XYZ file of C-alpha atoms in Angstrom:
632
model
C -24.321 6.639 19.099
C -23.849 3.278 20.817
C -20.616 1.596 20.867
C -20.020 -1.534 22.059
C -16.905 -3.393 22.809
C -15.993 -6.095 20.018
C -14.349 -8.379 22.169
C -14.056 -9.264 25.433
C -10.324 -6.716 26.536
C -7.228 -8.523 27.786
C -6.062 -5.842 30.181
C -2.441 -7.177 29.297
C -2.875 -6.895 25.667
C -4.070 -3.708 25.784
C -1.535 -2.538 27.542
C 0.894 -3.658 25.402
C -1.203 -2.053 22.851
C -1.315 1.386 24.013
C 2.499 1.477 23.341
C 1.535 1.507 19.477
C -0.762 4.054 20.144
C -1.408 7.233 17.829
C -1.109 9.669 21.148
C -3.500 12.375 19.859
C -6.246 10.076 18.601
C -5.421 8.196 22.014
C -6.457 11.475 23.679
C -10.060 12.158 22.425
C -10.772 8.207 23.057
C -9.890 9.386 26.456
C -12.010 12.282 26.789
C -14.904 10.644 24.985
C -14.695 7.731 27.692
C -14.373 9.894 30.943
C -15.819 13.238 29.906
C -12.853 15.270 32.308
C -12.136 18.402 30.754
C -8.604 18.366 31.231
C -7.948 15.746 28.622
C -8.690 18.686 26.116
C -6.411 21.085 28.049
C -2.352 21.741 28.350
C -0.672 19.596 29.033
C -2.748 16.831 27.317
C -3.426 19.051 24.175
C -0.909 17.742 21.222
C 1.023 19.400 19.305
C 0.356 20.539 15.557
C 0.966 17.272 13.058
C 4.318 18.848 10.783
C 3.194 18.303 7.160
C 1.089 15.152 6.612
C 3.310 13.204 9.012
C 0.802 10.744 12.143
C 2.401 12.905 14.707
C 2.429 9.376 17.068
C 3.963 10.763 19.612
C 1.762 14.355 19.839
C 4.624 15.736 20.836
C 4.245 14.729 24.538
C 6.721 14.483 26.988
C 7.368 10.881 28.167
C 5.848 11.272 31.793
C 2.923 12.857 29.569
C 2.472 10.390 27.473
C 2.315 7.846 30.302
C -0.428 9.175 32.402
C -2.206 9.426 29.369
C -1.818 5.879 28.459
C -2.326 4.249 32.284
C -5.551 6.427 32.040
C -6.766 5.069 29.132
C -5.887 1.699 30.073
C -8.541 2.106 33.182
C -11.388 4.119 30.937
C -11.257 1.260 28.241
C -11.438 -1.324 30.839
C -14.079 0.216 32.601
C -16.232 1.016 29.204
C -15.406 -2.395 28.166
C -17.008 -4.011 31.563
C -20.359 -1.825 30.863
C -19.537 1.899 32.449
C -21.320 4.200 30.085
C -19.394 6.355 27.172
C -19.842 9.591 28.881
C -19.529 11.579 25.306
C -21.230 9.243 23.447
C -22.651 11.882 20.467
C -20.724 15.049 20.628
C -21.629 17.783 17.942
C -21.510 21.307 17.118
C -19.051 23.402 18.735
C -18.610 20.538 21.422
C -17.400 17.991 18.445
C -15.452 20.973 16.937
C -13.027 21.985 19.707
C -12.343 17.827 20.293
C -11.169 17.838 16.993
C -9.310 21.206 16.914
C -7.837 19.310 20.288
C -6.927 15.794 18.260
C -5.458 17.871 15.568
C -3.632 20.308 17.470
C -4.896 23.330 15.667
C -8.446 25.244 15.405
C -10.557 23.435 12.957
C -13.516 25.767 11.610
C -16.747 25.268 12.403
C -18.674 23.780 9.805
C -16.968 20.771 9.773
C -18.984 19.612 12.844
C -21.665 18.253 10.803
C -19.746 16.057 8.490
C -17.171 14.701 10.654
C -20.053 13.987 13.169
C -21.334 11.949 10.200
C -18.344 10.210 9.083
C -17.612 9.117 12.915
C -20.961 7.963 13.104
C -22.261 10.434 16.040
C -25.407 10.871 13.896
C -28.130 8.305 13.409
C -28.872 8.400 9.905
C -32.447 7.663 9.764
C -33.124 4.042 8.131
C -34.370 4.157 4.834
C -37.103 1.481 3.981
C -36.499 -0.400 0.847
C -38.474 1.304 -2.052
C -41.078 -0.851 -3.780
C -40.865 0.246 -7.513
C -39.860 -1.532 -10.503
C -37.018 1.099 -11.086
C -33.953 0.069 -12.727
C -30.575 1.075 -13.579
C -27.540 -0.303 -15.226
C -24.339 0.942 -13.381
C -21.529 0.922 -15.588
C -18.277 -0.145 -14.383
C -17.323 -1.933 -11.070
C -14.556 -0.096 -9.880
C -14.340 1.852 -6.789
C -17.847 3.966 -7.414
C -19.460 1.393 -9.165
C -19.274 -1.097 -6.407
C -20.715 1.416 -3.811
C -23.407 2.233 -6.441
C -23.947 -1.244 -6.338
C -24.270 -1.616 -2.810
C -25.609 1.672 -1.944
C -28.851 0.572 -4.854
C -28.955 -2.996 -3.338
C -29.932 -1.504 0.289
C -32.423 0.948 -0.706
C -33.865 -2.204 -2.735
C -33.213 -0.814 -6.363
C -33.138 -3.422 -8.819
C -29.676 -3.071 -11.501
C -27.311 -4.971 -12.965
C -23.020 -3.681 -12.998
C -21.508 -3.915 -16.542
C -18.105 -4.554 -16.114
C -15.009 -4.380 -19.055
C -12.860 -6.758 -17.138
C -13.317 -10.252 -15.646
C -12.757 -9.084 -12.243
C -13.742 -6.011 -9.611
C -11.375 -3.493 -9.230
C -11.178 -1.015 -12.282
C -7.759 0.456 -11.902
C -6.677 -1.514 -8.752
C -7.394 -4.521 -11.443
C -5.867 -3.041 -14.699
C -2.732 -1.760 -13.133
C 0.209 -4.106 -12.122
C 3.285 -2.172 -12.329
C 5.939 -3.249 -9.601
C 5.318 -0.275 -7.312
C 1.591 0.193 -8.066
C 0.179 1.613 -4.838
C -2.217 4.465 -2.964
C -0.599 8.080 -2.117
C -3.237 8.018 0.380
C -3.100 6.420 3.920
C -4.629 3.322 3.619
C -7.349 3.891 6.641
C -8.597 6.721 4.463
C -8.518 4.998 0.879
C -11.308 2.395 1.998
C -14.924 2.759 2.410
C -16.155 4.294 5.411
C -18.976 1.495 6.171
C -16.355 -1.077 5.738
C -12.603 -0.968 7.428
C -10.236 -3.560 6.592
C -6.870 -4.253 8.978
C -4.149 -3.100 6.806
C -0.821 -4.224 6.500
C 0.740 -1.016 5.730
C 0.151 2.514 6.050
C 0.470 3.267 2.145
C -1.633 -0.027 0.619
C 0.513 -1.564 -2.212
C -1.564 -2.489 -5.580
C -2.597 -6.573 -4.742
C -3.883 -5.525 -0.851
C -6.041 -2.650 -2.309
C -6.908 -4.573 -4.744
C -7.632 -7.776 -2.319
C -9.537 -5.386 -0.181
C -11.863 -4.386 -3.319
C -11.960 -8.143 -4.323
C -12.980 -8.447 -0.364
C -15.413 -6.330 -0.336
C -17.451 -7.539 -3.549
C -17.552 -10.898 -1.406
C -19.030 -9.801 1.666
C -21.818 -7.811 0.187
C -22.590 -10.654 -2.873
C -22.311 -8.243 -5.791
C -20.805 -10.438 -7.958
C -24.500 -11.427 -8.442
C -25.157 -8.022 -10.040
C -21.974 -8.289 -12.515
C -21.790 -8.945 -15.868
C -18.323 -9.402 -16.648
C -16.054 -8.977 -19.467
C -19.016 -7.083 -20.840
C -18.192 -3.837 -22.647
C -20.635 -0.899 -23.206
C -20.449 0.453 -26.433
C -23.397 3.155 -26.539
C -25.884 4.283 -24.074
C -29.281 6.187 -26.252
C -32.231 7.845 -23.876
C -36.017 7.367 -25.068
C -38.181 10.303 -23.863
C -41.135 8.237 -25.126
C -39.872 5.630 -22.884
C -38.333 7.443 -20.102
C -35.648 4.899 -20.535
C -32.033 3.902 -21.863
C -31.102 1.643 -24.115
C -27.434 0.470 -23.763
C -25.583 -1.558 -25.877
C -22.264 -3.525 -25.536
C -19.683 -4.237 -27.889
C -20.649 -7.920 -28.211
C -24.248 -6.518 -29.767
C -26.126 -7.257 -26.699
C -29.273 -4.909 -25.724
C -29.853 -4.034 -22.011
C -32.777 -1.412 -21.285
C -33.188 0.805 -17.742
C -34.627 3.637 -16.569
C -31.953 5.145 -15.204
C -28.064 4.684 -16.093
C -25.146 5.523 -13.902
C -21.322 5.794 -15.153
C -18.690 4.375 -12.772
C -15.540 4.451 -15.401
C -13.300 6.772 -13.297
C -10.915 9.712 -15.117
C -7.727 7.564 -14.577
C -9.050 4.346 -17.019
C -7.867 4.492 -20.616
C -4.010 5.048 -21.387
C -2.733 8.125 -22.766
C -0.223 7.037 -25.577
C 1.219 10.534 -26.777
C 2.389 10.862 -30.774
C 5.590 9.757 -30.777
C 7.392 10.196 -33.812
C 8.526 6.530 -34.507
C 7.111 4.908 -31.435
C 5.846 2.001 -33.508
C 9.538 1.402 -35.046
C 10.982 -0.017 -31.789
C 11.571 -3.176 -32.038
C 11.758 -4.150 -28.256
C 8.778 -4.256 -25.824
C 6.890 -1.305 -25.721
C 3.977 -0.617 -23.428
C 2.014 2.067 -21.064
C 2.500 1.567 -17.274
C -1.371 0.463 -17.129
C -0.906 -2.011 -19.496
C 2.018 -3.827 -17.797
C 3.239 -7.600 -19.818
C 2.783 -10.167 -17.158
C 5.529 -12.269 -18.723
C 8.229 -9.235 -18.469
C 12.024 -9.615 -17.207
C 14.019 -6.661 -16.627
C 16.837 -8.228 -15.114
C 20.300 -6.684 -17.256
C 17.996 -4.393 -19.169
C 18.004 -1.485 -20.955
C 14.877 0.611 -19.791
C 13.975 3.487 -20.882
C 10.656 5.469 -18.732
C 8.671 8.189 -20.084
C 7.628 10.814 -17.963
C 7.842 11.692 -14.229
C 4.523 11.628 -12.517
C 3.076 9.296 -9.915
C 3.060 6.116 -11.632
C 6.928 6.838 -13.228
C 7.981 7.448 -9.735
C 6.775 4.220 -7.632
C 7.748 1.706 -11.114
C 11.342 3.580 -11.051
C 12.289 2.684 -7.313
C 10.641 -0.499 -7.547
C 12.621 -1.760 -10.757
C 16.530 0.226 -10.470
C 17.905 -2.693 -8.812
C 17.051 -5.316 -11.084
C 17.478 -3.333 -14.738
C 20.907 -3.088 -15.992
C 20.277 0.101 -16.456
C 17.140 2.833 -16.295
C 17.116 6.151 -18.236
C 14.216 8.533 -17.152
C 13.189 11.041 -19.641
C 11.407 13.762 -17.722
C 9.118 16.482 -19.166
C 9.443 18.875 -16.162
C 9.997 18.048 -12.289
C 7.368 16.515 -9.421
C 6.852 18.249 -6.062
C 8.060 15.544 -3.808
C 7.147 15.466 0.261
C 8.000 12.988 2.589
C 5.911 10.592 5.211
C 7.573 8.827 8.632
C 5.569 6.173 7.945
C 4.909 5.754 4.095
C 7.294 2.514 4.610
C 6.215 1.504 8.021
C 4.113 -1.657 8.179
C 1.300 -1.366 10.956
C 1.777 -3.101 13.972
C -0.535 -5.539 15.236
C -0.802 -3.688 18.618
C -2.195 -0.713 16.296
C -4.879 -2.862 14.450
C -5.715 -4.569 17.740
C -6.611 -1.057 19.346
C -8.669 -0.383 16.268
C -10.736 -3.504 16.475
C -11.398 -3.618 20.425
C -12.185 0.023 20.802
C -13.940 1.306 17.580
C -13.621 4.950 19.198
C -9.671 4.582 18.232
C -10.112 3.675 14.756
C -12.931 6.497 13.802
C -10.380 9.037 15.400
C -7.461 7.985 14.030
C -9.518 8.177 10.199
C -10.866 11.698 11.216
C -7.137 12.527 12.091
C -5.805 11.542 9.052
C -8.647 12.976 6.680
C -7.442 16.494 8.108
C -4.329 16.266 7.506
C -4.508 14.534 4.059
C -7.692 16.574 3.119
C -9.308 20.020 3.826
C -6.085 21.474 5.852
C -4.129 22.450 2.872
C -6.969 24.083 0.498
C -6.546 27.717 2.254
C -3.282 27.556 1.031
C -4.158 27.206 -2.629
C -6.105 30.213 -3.080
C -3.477 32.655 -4.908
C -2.798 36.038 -3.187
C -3.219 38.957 -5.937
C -0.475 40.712 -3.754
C 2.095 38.323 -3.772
C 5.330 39.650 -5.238
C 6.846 36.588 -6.702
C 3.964 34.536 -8.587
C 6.223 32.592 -10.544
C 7.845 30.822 -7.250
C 4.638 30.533 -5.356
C 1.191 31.926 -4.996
C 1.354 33.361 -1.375
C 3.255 33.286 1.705
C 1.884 29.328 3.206
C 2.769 28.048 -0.329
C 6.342 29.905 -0.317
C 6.755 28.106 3.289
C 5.935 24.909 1.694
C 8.511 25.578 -1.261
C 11.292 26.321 1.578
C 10.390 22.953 2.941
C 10.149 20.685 -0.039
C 13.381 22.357 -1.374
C 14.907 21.457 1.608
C 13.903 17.900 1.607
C 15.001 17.516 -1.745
C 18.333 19.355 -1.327
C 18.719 17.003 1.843
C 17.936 13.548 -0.278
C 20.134 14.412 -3.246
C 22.970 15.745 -1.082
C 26.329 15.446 -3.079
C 24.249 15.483 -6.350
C 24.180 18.892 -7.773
C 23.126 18.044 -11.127
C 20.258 16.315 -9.909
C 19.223 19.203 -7.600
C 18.849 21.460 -10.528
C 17.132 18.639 -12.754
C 14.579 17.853 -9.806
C 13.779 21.284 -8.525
C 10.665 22.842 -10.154
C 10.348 26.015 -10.987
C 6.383 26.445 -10.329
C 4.725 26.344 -6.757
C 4.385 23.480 -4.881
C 1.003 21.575 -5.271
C 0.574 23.253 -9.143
C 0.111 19.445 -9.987
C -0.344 16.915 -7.310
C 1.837 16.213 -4.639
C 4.139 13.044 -5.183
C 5.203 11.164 -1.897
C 8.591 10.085 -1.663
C 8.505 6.341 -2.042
C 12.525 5.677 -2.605
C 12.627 8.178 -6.077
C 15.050 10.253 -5.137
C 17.131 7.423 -3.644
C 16.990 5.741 -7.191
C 17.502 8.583 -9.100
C 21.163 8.382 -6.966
C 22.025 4.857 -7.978
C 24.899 4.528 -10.122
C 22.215 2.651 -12.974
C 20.054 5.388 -13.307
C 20.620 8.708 -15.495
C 17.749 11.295 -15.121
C 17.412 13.727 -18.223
C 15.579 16.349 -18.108
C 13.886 16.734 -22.015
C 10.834 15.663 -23.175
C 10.596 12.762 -25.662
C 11.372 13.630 -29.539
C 11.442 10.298 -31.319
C 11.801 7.217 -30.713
C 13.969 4.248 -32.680
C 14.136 0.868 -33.393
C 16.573 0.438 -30.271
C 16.810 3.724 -29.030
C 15.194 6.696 -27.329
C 16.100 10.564 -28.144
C 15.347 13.332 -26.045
C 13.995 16.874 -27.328
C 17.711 18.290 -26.696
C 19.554 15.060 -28.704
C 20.393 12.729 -26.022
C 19.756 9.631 -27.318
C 19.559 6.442 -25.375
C 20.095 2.909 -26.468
C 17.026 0.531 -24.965
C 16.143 -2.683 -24.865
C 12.595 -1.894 -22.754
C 10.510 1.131 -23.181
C 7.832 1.931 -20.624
C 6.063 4.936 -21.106
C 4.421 6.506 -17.500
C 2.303 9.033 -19.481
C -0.717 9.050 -17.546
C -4.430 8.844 -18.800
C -6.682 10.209 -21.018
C -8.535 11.925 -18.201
C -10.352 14.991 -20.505
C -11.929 12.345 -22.623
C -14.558 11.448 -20.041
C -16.801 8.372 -20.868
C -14.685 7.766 -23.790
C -15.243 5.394 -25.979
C -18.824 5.209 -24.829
C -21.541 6.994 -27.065
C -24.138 8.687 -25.074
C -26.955 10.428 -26.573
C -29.441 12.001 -24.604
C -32.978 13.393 -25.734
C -32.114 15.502 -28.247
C -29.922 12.477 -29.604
C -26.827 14.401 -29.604
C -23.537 12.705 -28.478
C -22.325 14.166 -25.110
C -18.711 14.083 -26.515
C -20.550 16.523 -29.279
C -22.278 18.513 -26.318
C -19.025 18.796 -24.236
C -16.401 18.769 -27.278
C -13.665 16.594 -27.436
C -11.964 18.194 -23.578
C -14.190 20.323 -21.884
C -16.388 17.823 -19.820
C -18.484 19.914 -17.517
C -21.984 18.951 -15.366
C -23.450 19.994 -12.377
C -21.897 19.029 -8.872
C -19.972 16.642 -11.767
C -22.628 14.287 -11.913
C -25.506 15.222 -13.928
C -26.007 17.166 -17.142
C -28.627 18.687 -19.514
C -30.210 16.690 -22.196
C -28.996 13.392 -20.173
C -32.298 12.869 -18.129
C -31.605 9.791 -15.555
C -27.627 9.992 -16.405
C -25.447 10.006 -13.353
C -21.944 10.222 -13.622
C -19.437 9.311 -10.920
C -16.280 10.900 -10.680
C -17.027 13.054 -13.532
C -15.475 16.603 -14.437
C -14.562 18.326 -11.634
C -14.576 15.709 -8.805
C -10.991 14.654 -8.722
C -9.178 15.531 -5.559
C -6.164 17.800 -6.443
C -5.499 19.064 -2.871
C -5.153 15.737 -1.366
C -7.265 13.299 0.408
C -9.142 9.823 -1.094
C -11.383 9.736 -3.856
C -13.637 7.057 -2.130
C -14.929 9.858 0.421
C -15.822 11.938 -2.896
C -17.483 8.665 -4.461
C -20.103 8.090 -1.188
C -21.657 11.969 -1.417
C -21.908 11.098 -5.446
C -23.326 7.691 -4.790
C -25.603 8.873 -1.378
C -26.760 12.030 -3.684
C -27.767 9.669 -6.601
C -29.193 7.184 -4.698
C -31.705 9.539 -2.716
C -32.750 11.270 -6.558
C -33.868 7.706 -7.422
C -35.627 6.711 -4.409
C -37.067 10.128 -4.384
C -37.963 9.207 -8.297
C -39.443 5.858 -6.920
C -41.634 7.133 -3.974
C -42.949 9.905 -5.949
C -43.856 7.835 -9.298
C -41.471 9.813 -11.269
C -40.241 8.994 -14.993
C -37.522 11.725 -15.462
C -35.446 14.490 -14.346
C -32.875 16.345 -16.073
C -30.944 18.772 -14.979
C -32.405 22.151 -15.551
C -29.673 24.091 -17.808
C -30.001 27.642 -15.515
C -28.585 25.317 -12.741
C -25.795 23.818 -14.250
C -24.654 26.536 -16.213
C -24.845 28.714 -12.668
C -22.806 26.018 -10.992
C -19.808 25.894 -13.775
C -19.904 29.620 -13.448
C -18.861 29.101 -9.804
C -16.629 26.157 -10.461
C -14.743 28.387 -13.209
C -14.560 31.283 -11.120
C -13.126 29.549 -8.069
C -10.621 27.846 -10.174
C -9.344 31.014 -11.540
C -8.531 31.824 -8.088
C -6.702 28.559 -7.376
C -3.345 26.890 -7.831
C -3.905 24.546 -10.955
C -4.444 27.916 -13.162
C -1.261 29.388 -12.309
C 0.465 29.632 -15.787
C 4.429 28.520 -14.625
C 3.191 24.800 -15.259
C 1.182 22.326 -17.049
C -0.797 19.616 -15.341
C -3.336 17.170 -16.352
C -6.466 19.121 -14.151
C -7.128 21.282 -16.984
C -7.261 21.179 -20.771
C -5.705 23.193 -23.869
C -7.440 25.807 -22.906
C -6.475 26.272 -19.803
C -9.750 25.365 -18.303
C -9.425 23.334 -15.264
C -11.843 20.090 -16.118
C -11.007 17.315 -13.702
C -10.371 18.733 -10.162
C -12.285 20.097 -6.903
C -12.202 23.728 -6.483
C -14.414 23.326 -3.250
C -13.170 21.836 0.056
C -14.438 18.742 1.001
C -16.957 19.901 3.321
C -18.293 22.262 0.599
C -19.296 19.548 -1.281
C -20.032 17.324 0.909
C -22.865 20.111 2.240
C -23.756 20.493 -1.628
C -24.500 16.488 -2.375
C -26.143 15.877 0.791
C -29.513 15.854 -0.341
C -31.216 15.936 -4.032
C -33.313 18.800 -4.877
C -36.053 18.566 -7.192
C -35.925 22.407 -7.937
C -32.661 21.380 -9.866
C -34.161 19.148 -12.280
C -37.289 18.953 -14.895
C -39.566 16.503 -13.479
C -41.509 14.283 -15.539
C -44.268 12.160 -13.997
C -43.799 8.338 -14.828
C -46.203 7.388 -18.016
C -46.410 3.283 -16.549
């Protein structure tokens, strides 16, 4: 690895700098710089991060804390002025304990590989531009379909991006809810080729959203979009070893190879309301949000309780004259120190002039917001009370988000017993305390706790006859994430519809990107890919898009027409992906939650851990597919 300073250091300003500091990530910068031992060892080790909080301070003693800082001033100097990194590449066990060290617990072993990746201690070799007449539409321009876009531009594969909207984004473009934001730190939620100095430490809606727009910019792929351009159906040739796709406007676009970027979380789920088109006031899904709309003295009325439901609620209580919340069942709620905390200059100056700071303080974060908690969602046989939790880690976590709860809703009883669920914590996805339970206190807001029955011209009832009398409805009912591709017709050789070949909510394909009958189809963030035990769905998008892009330039250097899936293969890997759900969390039968359908089949999450499938999409194997030589 070579690192290099980016600017010329102002000893003063770094000094100041180091006060902002991230102590533990401030430690293995240290180490890497000087090499001395004893910045792994007591007393410079830090202490365990408590939930997903940045433990800043590492739990150092001030005296600590200052030697550490006065000797990092000197090593980033020094490496600055042209002394040597002397850890410039660690790996294996090496790389392992200096994370177990950053993180303040043991971090297993195989995540030496990926993290030595991610940090960039691994020269990837350079891939030459391929020099075939390949092609691929990429639809959707979203998250994925931007890096699939990029990702096909540098290995010199010719495409074109259909996009629905007139703008990059996808869902950081459709949704404009007051409140609209990541749950994930904002240093994670970004690609890892392209780092951005962000405001805050949660990024609200318009700075993700600028970021995306940002991005698009720098690496010209407005060029490759087609705009307000809607895909209607997608039909394979085998004669052709092609695939026709055709938009809603009746245009024709032909490729050999297709890939979907339309996300899970991109057309509204509207449930059947009895009279929900009798209201006579505005009525509308989170996702589709009226830019014209005043709530000030209003009536509102907000359906459901998930993640969108609780940043709008917080973000509209104090101008609405009053906000009724109908809730289906209650949200696991946990807490951040810094989910309101802007970041400091001092912090995004450390991460500019010494790049070392930055790639530890993502690797830090991606443990705690990622792999750390799957062990914990495997359900213990054993375990005498299933219907609280599913073993002893996840009834530790109950104790502690009770306690939170209990603790925020102090002198509210009736809230306490509306709020608290009665499943185990992460059973649907954890919800981060953004100012809900603080608005749920106000004296304009009345939570109750019944499901939708009807809905009137000016009025809401719940399932146990509440009724509420509304000027605004907003309903915060999520997505139609089973549906995947949806509305978009796909046929594949045989010319059957994969809506016919999955059924109308059991989506399944192998790693969740390719699928049977669908030669040259690959699907980004398809079934099984979502992240249900935390982290950022961009790290799951680059293995899709790195896997996919090495199958077509392996396509492309070989002269190859076609592969598809073999059926053994995929069949084999939704075995696993069954199995290992039915050990997991999200099957537990207390609760419902959008990861799996009617059936109880889990169809949009990650069993594995990260690192599983980041091992599993690191290269393409042929063996996996029926390869067809290209007939041109």
């Amino acid at each position: 690895m070579s690192v290099t300073a980016a600017t010329a250091i102002d000893r003063a300003r770094l000094e100041r700098a180091l006060d902002a500091a991230n102590m533990p990530s401030l430690v293995a910068v240290l180490y890497q710089l000087t090499g001395d031992d004893a910045w792994l060892q007591d007393p410079y080790r830090p202490t365990r991060s408590r939930g997903m909080d940045d433990n800043d301070s590492g739990g150092f003693a001030p005296e600590v804390a200052s030697r550490i800082r006065v000797a990092a001033l000197d090593a980033i100097a020094d490496w600055a002025n042209g002394v040597p990194m002397a850890v410039p590449s660690p790996s294996g066990a090496h790389l392992v304990d200096m994370i177990s060290a950053a993180v303040g617990e043991d971090v297993p072993a195989e995540f030496a590989s990926m993290v030595a990746e991610d940090m960039g201690f691994v020269d990837e070799p350079a891939r030459t531009p391929v020099k075939s007449d390949l092609s691929v539409i990429v639809i959707g321009a979203g998250v994925s379909g931007m890096l699939a876009s990029i990702k096909l531009g540098e290995a010199g594969i010719e495409h074109v991006v259909l996009e629905k909207n007139s703008d990059v984004g996808g869902g950081w473009f459709e949704n404009t809810y007051p409140g609209a934001g990541v749950d994930t730190p904002s240093h994670l939620y970004s690609y890892s080729f392209q780092p951005r100095a962000w405001s805050t430490h949660f990024g609200k809606r318009d700075e993700v959203w600028q970021y995306l727009r940002d991005v698009a910019a720098q690496h010209d792929l407005r060029r490759r979009i087609q705009f307000d351009t809607e895909v209607a159906n997608a039909v394979y040739d085998a004669d052709g070893q092609s695939w026709t796709v055709t938009t809603t406007a009746g245009d024709v676009l032909t490729a050999d190879a297709v890939i979907t970027a339309t996300g899970q979380l991109n057309r509204p789920k509207v449930p059947s309301i009895p009279g929900l088109d009798t209201f006579t006031g505005p009525i509308f899904h989170t996702a589709e949000w009226p830019a014209d709309l005043d709530l000030s003295g209003k009536r509102v009325v907000i359906v459901g309780t998930g993640a969108s439901a609780m940043q709008v609620l917080p973000a509209i209580a104090s101008t609405v004259g009053h906000a009724t919340v109908f809730q289906r069942s209650p949200q696991w709620v946990t807490s951040s120190d810094v989910y309101f905390a802007p970041i400091h200059d001092d912090v995004s100056y450390l991460m500019d002039v010494v790049p070392l700071y930055r790639l530890w303080y993502r690797t830090r974060l991606a443990w705690n917001f990622n792999d750390r908690v799957h062990p914990s969602l495997q359900v213990d046989p054993e375990w005498e009370t299933p219907e609280r939790s599913i073993n002893a880690i996840n009834d530790a976590h109950r104790r502690v988000f009770t306690r939170y709860l209990e603790r925020e809703l102090e002198g509210r009883p009736d809230l306490i017993e509306k709020s608290l669920p009665d499943y185990p914590p992460f059973g649907k996805r954890m919800l981060l305390d953004n100012g809900w339970f603080a608005a749920l206190k106000r004296d304009n807001v009345t939570l109750v706790a019944e499901r939708v029955a009807s809905i009137g011209p000016n009025s809401v009832v719940g399932s146990e006859g509440t009724e509420a009398e509304v000027d605004v409805v907003i309903l915060a009912t999520g997505f139609e994430t089973h549906k995947l591709l949806s509305p978009i017709d796909i046929r594949g050789r045989s010319g059957k519809s994969i809506k016919d070949f999955w059924g109308p909510e059991d989506a399944h394909a192998y790693l969740g990107i390719t699928v049977p009958d669908y030669p040259n189809l690959f699907i980004t963030c398809g079934p099984g890919t979502v992240l249900g035990h935390g982290g950022s769905y961009i790290t799951i998008a680059e293995f899709q898009v790195r896997y996919i892009v090495d199958l077509l330039t392996t396509m492309a250097d070989n002269g190859i027409g076609a592969v598809e899936c073999r059926p053994d293969v995929e069949e084999d890997y939704v075995r696993r992906h069954d199995e290992a759900h039915a050990r997991m969390i999200w099957t537990h039968e207390g609760m419902n939650n959008w990861y799996r359908n009617d059936a109880g089949r889990v169809v949009s999450t990650l069993p594995w851990r990260i690192v599983d499938y980041w091992e599993m999409t690191r290269h393409a194997d042929l063996d996996d597919f029926v390869v067809e030589p290209a007939r041109r």
